[in-house]
Coordinates of C-alpha atoms in Angstrom, one line a residue:
M14 CA 102.8 161.8 -10.3
I15 CA 102.5 158.2 -11.6
G16 CA 99.4 157.7 -9.5
I17 CA 97.8 160.7 -11.1
G18 CA 98.4 159.2 -14.6
F19 CA 96.4 156.1 -13.6
A20 CA 93.5 157.9 -12.1
Q21 CA 90.0 157.3 -13.4
Q22 CA 88.9 159.9 -16.0
T23 CA 86.5 162.6 -14.6
P24 CA 83.1 162.2 -16.2
G25 CA 82.3 164.8 -18.8
S26 CA 80.3 167.9 -18.1
K27 CA 76.7 168.2 -19.2
Q28 CA 76.3 169.6 -22.7
T29 CA 75.8 173.3 -22.6
A30 CA 76.3 174.3 -26.3
P31 CA 75.0 172.5 -29.4
F32 CA 77.4 171.1 -32.0
S33 CA 77.2 169.6 -35.5
I34 CA 79.1 166.7 -37.1
E35 CA 79.4 167.2 -40.8
G36 CA 80.8 165.1 -43.7
A37 CA 81.0 161.6 -42.1
T38 CA 79.5 158.4 -43.4
A39 CA 76.8 157.9 -40.8
H40 CA 75.9 154.3 -39.9
L41 CA 72.5 154.8 -38.2
G42 CA 72.4 151.3 -36.6
D43 CA 69.2 150.2 -38.3
G44 CA 70.9 149.2 -41.6
T45 CA 70.7 152.7 -43.1
V46 CA 73.9 154.5 -44.2
I47 CA 74.1 158.2 -45.1
E48 CA 77.1 159.3 -47.1
N49 CA 78.3 162.9 -46.4
S50 CA 76.0 163.2 -43.4
L51 CA 75.0 166.0 -41.1
I52 CA 74.2 165.2 -37.4
M53 CA 73.3 168.0 -34.9
V54 CA 73.2 167.6 -31.2
S55 CA 71.5 169.9 -28.6
D56 CA 70.8 169.4 -24.9
G57 CA 72.2 165.9 -24.9
K58 CA 69.8 164.7 -27.7
I59 CA 70.1 164.3 -31.4
S60 CA 68.2 167.1 -33.1
F61 CA 68.9 166.4 -36.7
V62 CA 70.1 163.5 -38.9
G63 CA 70.3 163.9 -42.7
S64 CA 72.5 164.8 -45.6
A65 CA 75.1 167.5 -45.4
N66 CA 74.0 168.6 -48.9
M67 CA 70.8 170.1 -47.3
R68 CA 70.7 173.9 -47.0
I69 CA 70.2 174.1 -43.3
A70 CA 71.9 176.2 -40.6
R71 CA 74.5 174.2 -38.6
M72 CA 74.1 174.3 -34.9
G73 CA 77.0 175.4 -32.7
K74 CA 80.6 174.2 -33.3
V75 CA 81.0 172.2 -36.5
I76 CA 83.1 169.1 -36.3
N77 CA 84.6 168.3 -39.8
A78 CA 84.3 164.6 -40.1
K79 CA 84.8 164.3 -43.8
G80 CA 86.3 160.9 -44.7
K81 CA 85.4 159.5 -41.2
H82 CA 82.5 157.4 -39.9
V83 CA 80.0 158.1 -37.2
Y84 CA 78.2 155.3 -35.2
P85 CA 75.7 155.0 -32.3
G86 CA 77.4 154.0 -29.1
F87 CA 77.9 150.2 -29.0
I88 CA 76.0 148.2 -26.3
V89 CA 77.6 145.2 -24.7
S90 CA 75.0 142.7 -23.4
N91 CA 75.3 140.1 -20.6
T92 CA 78.5 141.4 -19.1
T93 CA 80.0 141.6 -15.6
L94 CA 81.8 144.8 -16.3
G95 CA 82.1 146.9 -13.1
L96 CA 81.4 143.8 -11.0
G97 CA 85.1 142.7 -11.0
E98 CA 88.4 144.3 -11.5
I99 CA 91.2 141.7 -11.3
D100 CA 90.3 138.0 -11.7
A101 CA 93.1 136.8 -9.5
V102 CA 92.2 139.1 -6.7
K103 CA 89.1 137.6 -5.0
A104 CA 88.3 140.8 -3.0
S105 CA 87.9 142.7 -6.3
I106 CA 85.2 140.4 -7.6
D107 CA 81.5 141.0 -6.7
E108 CA 79.6 139.3 -9.5
R109 CA 77.6 136.7 -7.5
E110 CA 76.0 136.0 -4.1
I111 CA 75.6 132.8 -2.1
G112 CA 72.4 131.0 -2.7
A113 CA 70.5 129.3 -5.6
F114 CA 67.4 131.4 -6.0
L115 CA 68.1 135.1 -5.9
P116 CA 65.8 137.2 -8.1
H117 CA 66.0 140.0 -5.5
I118 CA 69.8 140.5 -5.8
R119 CA 70.5 143.8 -7.7
S120 CA 73.7 143.8 -9.7
I121 CA 73.5 147.6 -10.2
V122 CA 74.3 148.4 -6.5
A123 CA 77.6 146.6 -6.9
Y124 CA 78.6 148.3 -10.1
N125 CA 81.8 150.2 -9.9
A126 CA 81.6 153.3 -12.1
E127 CA 85.3 154.0 -11.5
S128 CA 86.5 150.6 -12.8
K129 CA 89.6 150.9 -15.0
V130 CA 88.3 148.0 -17.0
V131 CA 85.1 149.9 -17.8
E132 CA 87.2 152.9 -18.8
S133 CA 89.1 150.9 -21.3
M134 CA 85.9 150.1 -23.3
R135 CA 85.4 153.7 -24.5
P136 CA 88.3 154.0 -27.0
N137 CA 86.7 151.2 -29.1
G138 CA 83.2 152.8 -29.0
V139 CA 81.7 150.5 -26.4
L140 CA 79.7 153.1 -24.4
M141 CA 76.9 151.2 -22.7
G142 CA 76.5 147.8 -21.1
Q143 CA 74.0 145.4 -19.5
I144 CA 75.5 144.6 -16.1
T145 CA 74.6 141.1 -15.3
P146 CA 75.1 138.9 -12.2
R147 CA 76.4 135.3 -12.2
G148 CA 75.8 132.1 -10.2
G149 CA 73.0 130.1 -8.9
M150 CA 69.8 128.9 -10.6
V151 CA 68.5 132.5 -10.5
S152 CA 71.3 135.1 -10.2
G153 CA 69.5 138.4 -9.8
T154 CA 68.7 141.4 -11.9
S155 CA 70.6 143.2 -14.7
S156 CA 70.7 146.9 -15.4
L157 CA 71.7 148.9 -18.4
V158 CA 74.4 151.6 -17.7
Q159 CA 76.4 154.2 -19.7
F160 CA 80.2 154.2 -19.2
D161 CA 80.7 157.8 -18.1
A162 CA 79.5 158.3 -14.6
W163 CA 80.5 159.3 -11.0
N164 CA 78.6 156.4 -9.4
W165 CA 76.1 153.7 -10.2
E166 CA 73.1 156.0 -9.7
D167 CA 74.5 158.4 -12.4
A168 CA 75.3 155.5 -14.7
I169 CA 71.8 154.0 -14.9
I170 CA 69.9 154.1 -18.2
K171 CA 67.4 151.4 -17.2
A172 CA 67.5 149.7 -13.8
D173 CA 66.6 146.1 -13.0
E174 CA 65.3 145.5 -16.5
G175 CA 65.6 141.7 -16.3
I176 CA 66.1 138.6 -14.1
H177 CA 68.8 136.1 -15.1
A178 CA 68.3 132.3 -14.7
S179 CA 70.5 129.3 -15.5
W180 CA 68.3 126.6 -17.1
P181 CA 69.2 123.1 -15.9
N182 CA 70.8 120.6 -18.4
S183 CA 68.8 117.6 -19.4
L184 CA 72.0 115.5 -19.6
T185 CA 74.8 114.8 -17.2
F186 CA 78.3 113.8 -17.9
G187 CA 80.5 111.5 -15.7
R188 CA 83.5 113.0 -13.9
W189 CA 86.3 111.4 -15.8
W190 CA 88.9 112.6 -13.2
L191 CA 87.2 110.3 -10.7
G192 CA 87.1 107.4 -13.1
E193 CA 83.5 107.8 -14.0
D194 CA 82.1 107.1 -17.5
N195 CA 82.1 110.6 -19.1
G196 CA 79.4 109.7 -21.6
A197 CA 76.1 111.6 -21.6
K198 CA 73.2 110.3 -19.4
A199 CA 69.7 111.6 -18.7
N200 CA 69.8 114.1 -15.8
P201 CA 67.4 112.6 -13.1
N202 CA 67.1 116.1 -11.5
Y203 CA 66.1 117.9 -14.7
T204 CA 62.4 117.9 -14.2
K205 CA 62.8 118.4 -10.5
S206 CA 64.7 121.6 -11.1
I207 CA 62.1 123.0 -13.5
A208 CA 59.4 122.0 -11.0
L209 CA 61.2 124.0 -8.3
F210 CA 61.2 127.1 -10.6
K211 CA 57.5 126.6 -11.3
E212 CA 56.8 126.2 -7.6
K213 CA 58.5 129.6 -6.9
I214 CA 56.5 131.2 -9.6
E215 CA 53.2 129.8 -8.2
N216 CA 54.2 130.9 -4.7
A217 CA 55.0 134.4 -6.0
K218 CA 51.6 134.7 -7.7
T219 CA 49.9 133.7 -4.4
Y220 CA 51.9 136.1 -2.4
L221 CA 51.5 139.0 -4.8
A222 CA 47.7 138.5 -4.9
G223 CA 47.5 138.7 -1.1
P224 CA 48.3 141.2 1.6
R225 CA 52.1 140.7 1.2
N226 CA 52.6 140.5 4.9
P227 CA 55.3 139.7 6.0
K228 CA 57.2 141.2 3.1
N229 CA 59.1 138.6 1.0
L230 CA 61.8 140.2 -1.1
V231 CA 62.2 137.1 -3.4
Y232 CA 58.5 137.2 -4.4
E233 CA 58.4 141.0 -4.6
A234 CA 61.3 140.9 -7.1
M235 CA 59.3 138.4 -9.3
E236 CA 56.4 140.8 -9.7
G237 CA 57.8 142.3 -12.9
L238 CA 58.1 138.9 -14.5
L239 CA 54.4 138.2 -14.0
N240 CA 53.1 141.7 -15.0
G241 CA 55.4 141.9 -18.1
T242 CA 57.6 144.8 -17.0
T243 CA 60.6 142.6 -16.5
K244 CA 62.1 140.1 -18.8
L245 CA 63.5 136.6 -18.0
Y246 CA 67.0 136.0 -19.4
V247 CA 67.5 132.2 -19.5
H248 CA 71.1 131.1 -20.0
V249 CA 70.8 127.9 -21.9
D250 CA 72.4 126.1 -24.9
G251 CA 70.6 122.8 -25.8
Q252 CA 67.7 122.4 -28.2
K253 CA 65.5 120.6 -25.8
E254 CA 66.2 122.9 -23.0
I255 CA 65.4 126.0 -25.1
I256 CA 62.1 124.5 -26.1
D257 CA 61.3 123.8 -22.5
A258 CA 62.2 127.3 -21.5
V259 CA 60.0 128.8 -24.2
N260 CA 57.0 126.6 -23.1
F261 CA 57.7 127.6 -19.4
A262 CA 57.6 131.3 -20.3
K263 CA 54.4 130.8 -22.4
D264 CA 52.7 129.1 -19.5
Y265 CA 53.2 132.1 -17.2
G266 CA 53.1 134.9 -19.7
I267 CA 56.7 135.8 -19.1
K268 CA 58.8 137.8 -21.7
L269 CA 61.8 135.6 -22.5
V270 CA 65.3 136.1 -23.8
I271 CA 67.6 133.2 -24.6
V272 CA 71.2 133.8 -23.6
N273 CA 74.1 131.9 -25.3
G274 CA 71.8 129.5 -27.2
D275 CA 74.3 127.5 -29.2
E276 CA 71.5 125.2 -30.5
A277 CA 69.0 128.0 -30.9
Y278 CA 69.3 128.0 -34.7
K279 CA 67.7 124.5 -34.6
V280 CA 64.5 125.8 -33.1
A281 CA 64.6 129.3 -34.7
D282 CA 61.0 129.0 -36.0
V283 CA 59.8 128.5 -32.4
L284 CA 61.7 131.5 -31.2
V285 CA 60.4 133.7 -34.0
K286 CA 56.8 132.5 -33.4
N287 CA 57.1 133.4 -29.7
N288 CA 59.0 136.6 -30.3
V289 CA 62.0 135.4 -28.3
P290 CA 65.4 137.1 -29.1
V291 CA 68.8 135.6 -28.5
I292 CA 72.0 137.0 -26.9
V293 CA 74.7 134.9 -28.5
Q294 CA 78.2 134.5 -27.1
R295 CA 81.2 136.3 -28.6
A296 CA 82.4 134.9 -31.9
H297 CA 86.0 134.2 -31.0
R298 CA 85.6 130.9 -29.2
I299 CA 85.9 127.2 -29.9
P300 CA 82.6 125.5 -31.0
G301 CA 80.9 123.7 -28.1
G302 CA 79.4 120.8 -30.0
D303 CA 81.4 117.6 -30.9
D304 CA 79.9 117.6 -34.4
S305 CA 79.8 121.4 -34.9
D306 CA 81.5 123.0 -38.0
Y307 CA 84.9 124.4 -37.3
D308 CA 83.6 127.9 -38.0
F309 CA 80.3 127.4 -36.2
S310 CA 81.0 130.1 -33.7
Y311 CA 81.7 132.6 -36.4
K312 CA 78.4 132.0 -38.3
L313 CA 75.9 131.4 -35.5
A314 CA 74.6 134.9 -35.7
K315 CA 73.9 134.5 -39.4
L316 CA 72.1 131.2 -38.9
L317 CA 69.7 133.0 -36.5
V318 CA 69.3 136.3 -38.2
E319 CA 68.5 134.7 -41.6
K320 CA 65.6 132.9 -39.9
G321 CA 64.2 136.1 -38.4
V322 CA 65.6 136.0 -34.8
T323 CA 66.6 139.2 -33.2
V324 CA 70.2 138.8 -32.1
A325 CA 72.7 140.6 -29.8
I326 CA 76.2 139.8 -28.6
G327 CA 77.0 138.8 -25.0
M328 CA 80.2 138.4 -23.1
D329 CA 79.9 135.2 -21.0
G330 CA 83.1 133.2 -20.6
D331 CA 86.8 133.5 -19.7
M332 CA 88.2 137.0 -19.4
E333 CA 84.8 138.4 -20.2
R334 CA 85.3 141.8 -18.7
M335 CA 88.6 142.5 -20.4
S336 CA 87.4 141.0 -23.7
A337 CA 84.3 143.2 -23.8
R338 CA 86.4 146.0 -25.4
N339 CA 86.6 143.7 -28.5
L340 CA 82.8 143.8 -28.9
P341 CA 82.9 145.6 -32.3
F342 CA 85.4 143.0 -33.6
Y343 CA 83.2 140.1 -32.6
A344 CA 80.5 141.8 -34.7
G345 CA 83.0 142.2 -37.5
T346 CA 83.7 138.5 -37.5
Y347 CA 80.0 137.8 -37.7
A348 CA 79.9 140.2 -40.5
A349 CA 82.6 138.4 -42.4
Y350 CA 80.9 135.1 -42.0
G351 CA 77.7 136.0 -43.8
L352 CA 75.9 138.8 -42.1
G353 CA 77.4 141.8 -43.8
K354 CA 78.6 145.0 -42.0
E355 CA 75.3 146.9 -41.4
E356 CA 73.4 143.8 -40.3
A357 CA 76.3 142.9 -37.9
L358 CA 76.3 146.4 -36.6
K359 CA 72.7 145.8 -35.4
L360 CA 74.0 143.1 -33.1
I361 CA 75.6 145.8 -30.9
T362 CA 73.3 148.8 -31.5
S363 CA 69.6 148.6 -32.4
N364 CA 69.1 144.9 -31.5
P365 CA 70.3 145.1 -27.9
A366 CA 68.4 148.3 -27.4
K367 CA 65.2 146.5 -28.5
I368 CA 65.9 143.5 -26.3
L369 CA 66.6 145.8 -23.3
G370 CA 63.6 147.9 -23.9
V371 CA 65.4 151.2 -24.5
E372 CA 65.1 151.6 -28.3
D373 CA 63.4 154.9 -27.7
R374 CA 66.5 156.3 -26.2
V375 CA 69.6 154.6 -27.7
G376 CA 70.7 152.1 -30.3
T377 CA 70.4 154.2 -33.5
L378 CA 71.2 157.7 -34.7
A379 CA 67.7 159.3 -34.8
V380 CA 66.1 162.6 -33.8
G381 CA 65.1 162.7 -30.2
K382 CA 67.4 159.9 -29.0
D383 CA 70.3 160.3 -26.6
A384 CA 73.4 161.8 -28.3
T385 CA 75.5 158.7 -27.4
L386 CA 77.7 158.2 -30.4
F387 CA 81.3 158.4 -31.7
I388 CA 83.4 159.3 -34.7
S389 CA 85.9 156.7 -36.0
E390 CA 88.7 157.2 -38.5
G391 CA 87.4 154.2 -40.4
D392 CA 85.3 151.0 -40.2
A393 CA 84.5 150.5 -36.5
L394 CA 84.1 146.8 -36.9
D395 CA 87.7 146.4 -38.1
M396 CA 90.4 146.6 -35.4
R397 CA 92.8 148.1 -37.9
T398 CA 90.7 151.1 -38.6
N399 CA 88.6 151.6 -35.4
V400 CA 90.4 154.6 -34.2
L401 CA 88.1 157.1 -32.4
S402 CA 88.6 160.8 -32.7
H403 CA 85.5 161.9 -30.7
A404 CA 83.0 160.2 -28.5
F405 CA 79.9 161.5 -26.7
I406 CA 77.5 160.1 -24.1
Q407 CA 74.2 162.0 -23.8
G408 CA 76.0 164.9 -25.5
R409 CA 78.9 165.0 -23.1
T410 CA 82.4 164.9 -24.6
L411 CA 84.3 161.9 -23.4
S412 CA 88.0 161.5 -22.7
L413 CA 89.3 158.6 -24.8
E414 CA 92.3 158.1 -22.6
S415 CA 92.7 155.2 -20.2
H416 CA 95.5 153.6 -18.2
Q417 CA 96.2 151.5 -21.2
T418 CA 96.6 154.5 -23.6
T419 CA 98.7 156.2 -21.0
L420 CA 101.1 153.3 -20.9
W421 CA 101.2 153.0 -24.6
K422 CA 102.1 156.6 -25.1
R423 CA 104.7 156.5 -22.3
Y424 CA 106.6 153.5 -23.7
A425 CA 106.1 154.6 -27.4
N426 CA 107.9 157.8 -26.5
K427 CA 110.6 155.9 -24.7
Y428 CA 111.5 153.7 -27.7
K429 CA 111.0 156.5 -30.2
N430 CA 113.8 158.4 -28.6
Q431 CA 116.3 155.5 -28.7

């Protein structure tokens, strides 16, 4: 019986009857707020968004959400959710492959839709994620999935939407544990590493323009970068390195996204000019720079947004899969440090949808988009009030139970009766 309690939740059934959500404060995800709203859903899509004061027939069952808040499903960017289960158990981790240049590696085929870690995202409103590989100079492709599926095929919203690369560092630091000077020095291999990437691009162009025989999976995977259908996500922090990555992308006509980008605010004008968005790290971390403000990590999003950069929140770092459930609270911290609530909400709704190229389907509450949304008792960016009463993915009703809520209720009852 205990094993049954820990089983993965069965995915919801396809929506067969329309329903309406009435009375909630609707946060549309684009900065717009509708008090006393009316949202109607049919066939997995949003069919109406407006004021509940309008004289219009409600569709199907009416959910009374007066005093509550409704949000589009949150999107977590740059995450290894579903690619690992228990950090200390090597056999459960499948986030990287052996090799340095692997654009043909598809993270989506390793995605575990039955992960208990993935299941624990939903009670906080995190309903979608960009599943991203790690390791090497070029790690492979990421895909956007929704978190209510039988398998990875069912989970896909957009497959292989981008290739991820780790940009080399222009500086090296001595290994202090070996007695080396740990001061910064110019990296003699910096230009060589970039030259290698350029060589691979040139080789791919030559291959793709020819008969493609014999078939080369590495070069085949790079076709999307060169024809504009796939984005290049460059994981990089330094000011010089960011500029070099932007120039590299311009030279080859590649659509670029900066990931992490601690010093991106220093070159924000270049990013805006070249339409390059940034996926920043989560707010709850120690600043990386020796001369950074103590609260730098809390206000990085503001520094970028106020200069016109499109920003989303990623999860790279320690305990990243488990920490992804705190996505709305990272946005809440960015809100408290200058962004404001509705602008911070964009970091996990409309902005990642735009970056991932799915703004026509998800990211905001709008007619014609997927009915992937949830109802919260209060402010979803505040951990004290983000208590979900309902959640839906493509109109399907979700269970908000997980192995964690099961344990919480089990032991709450134990101590309540003592």
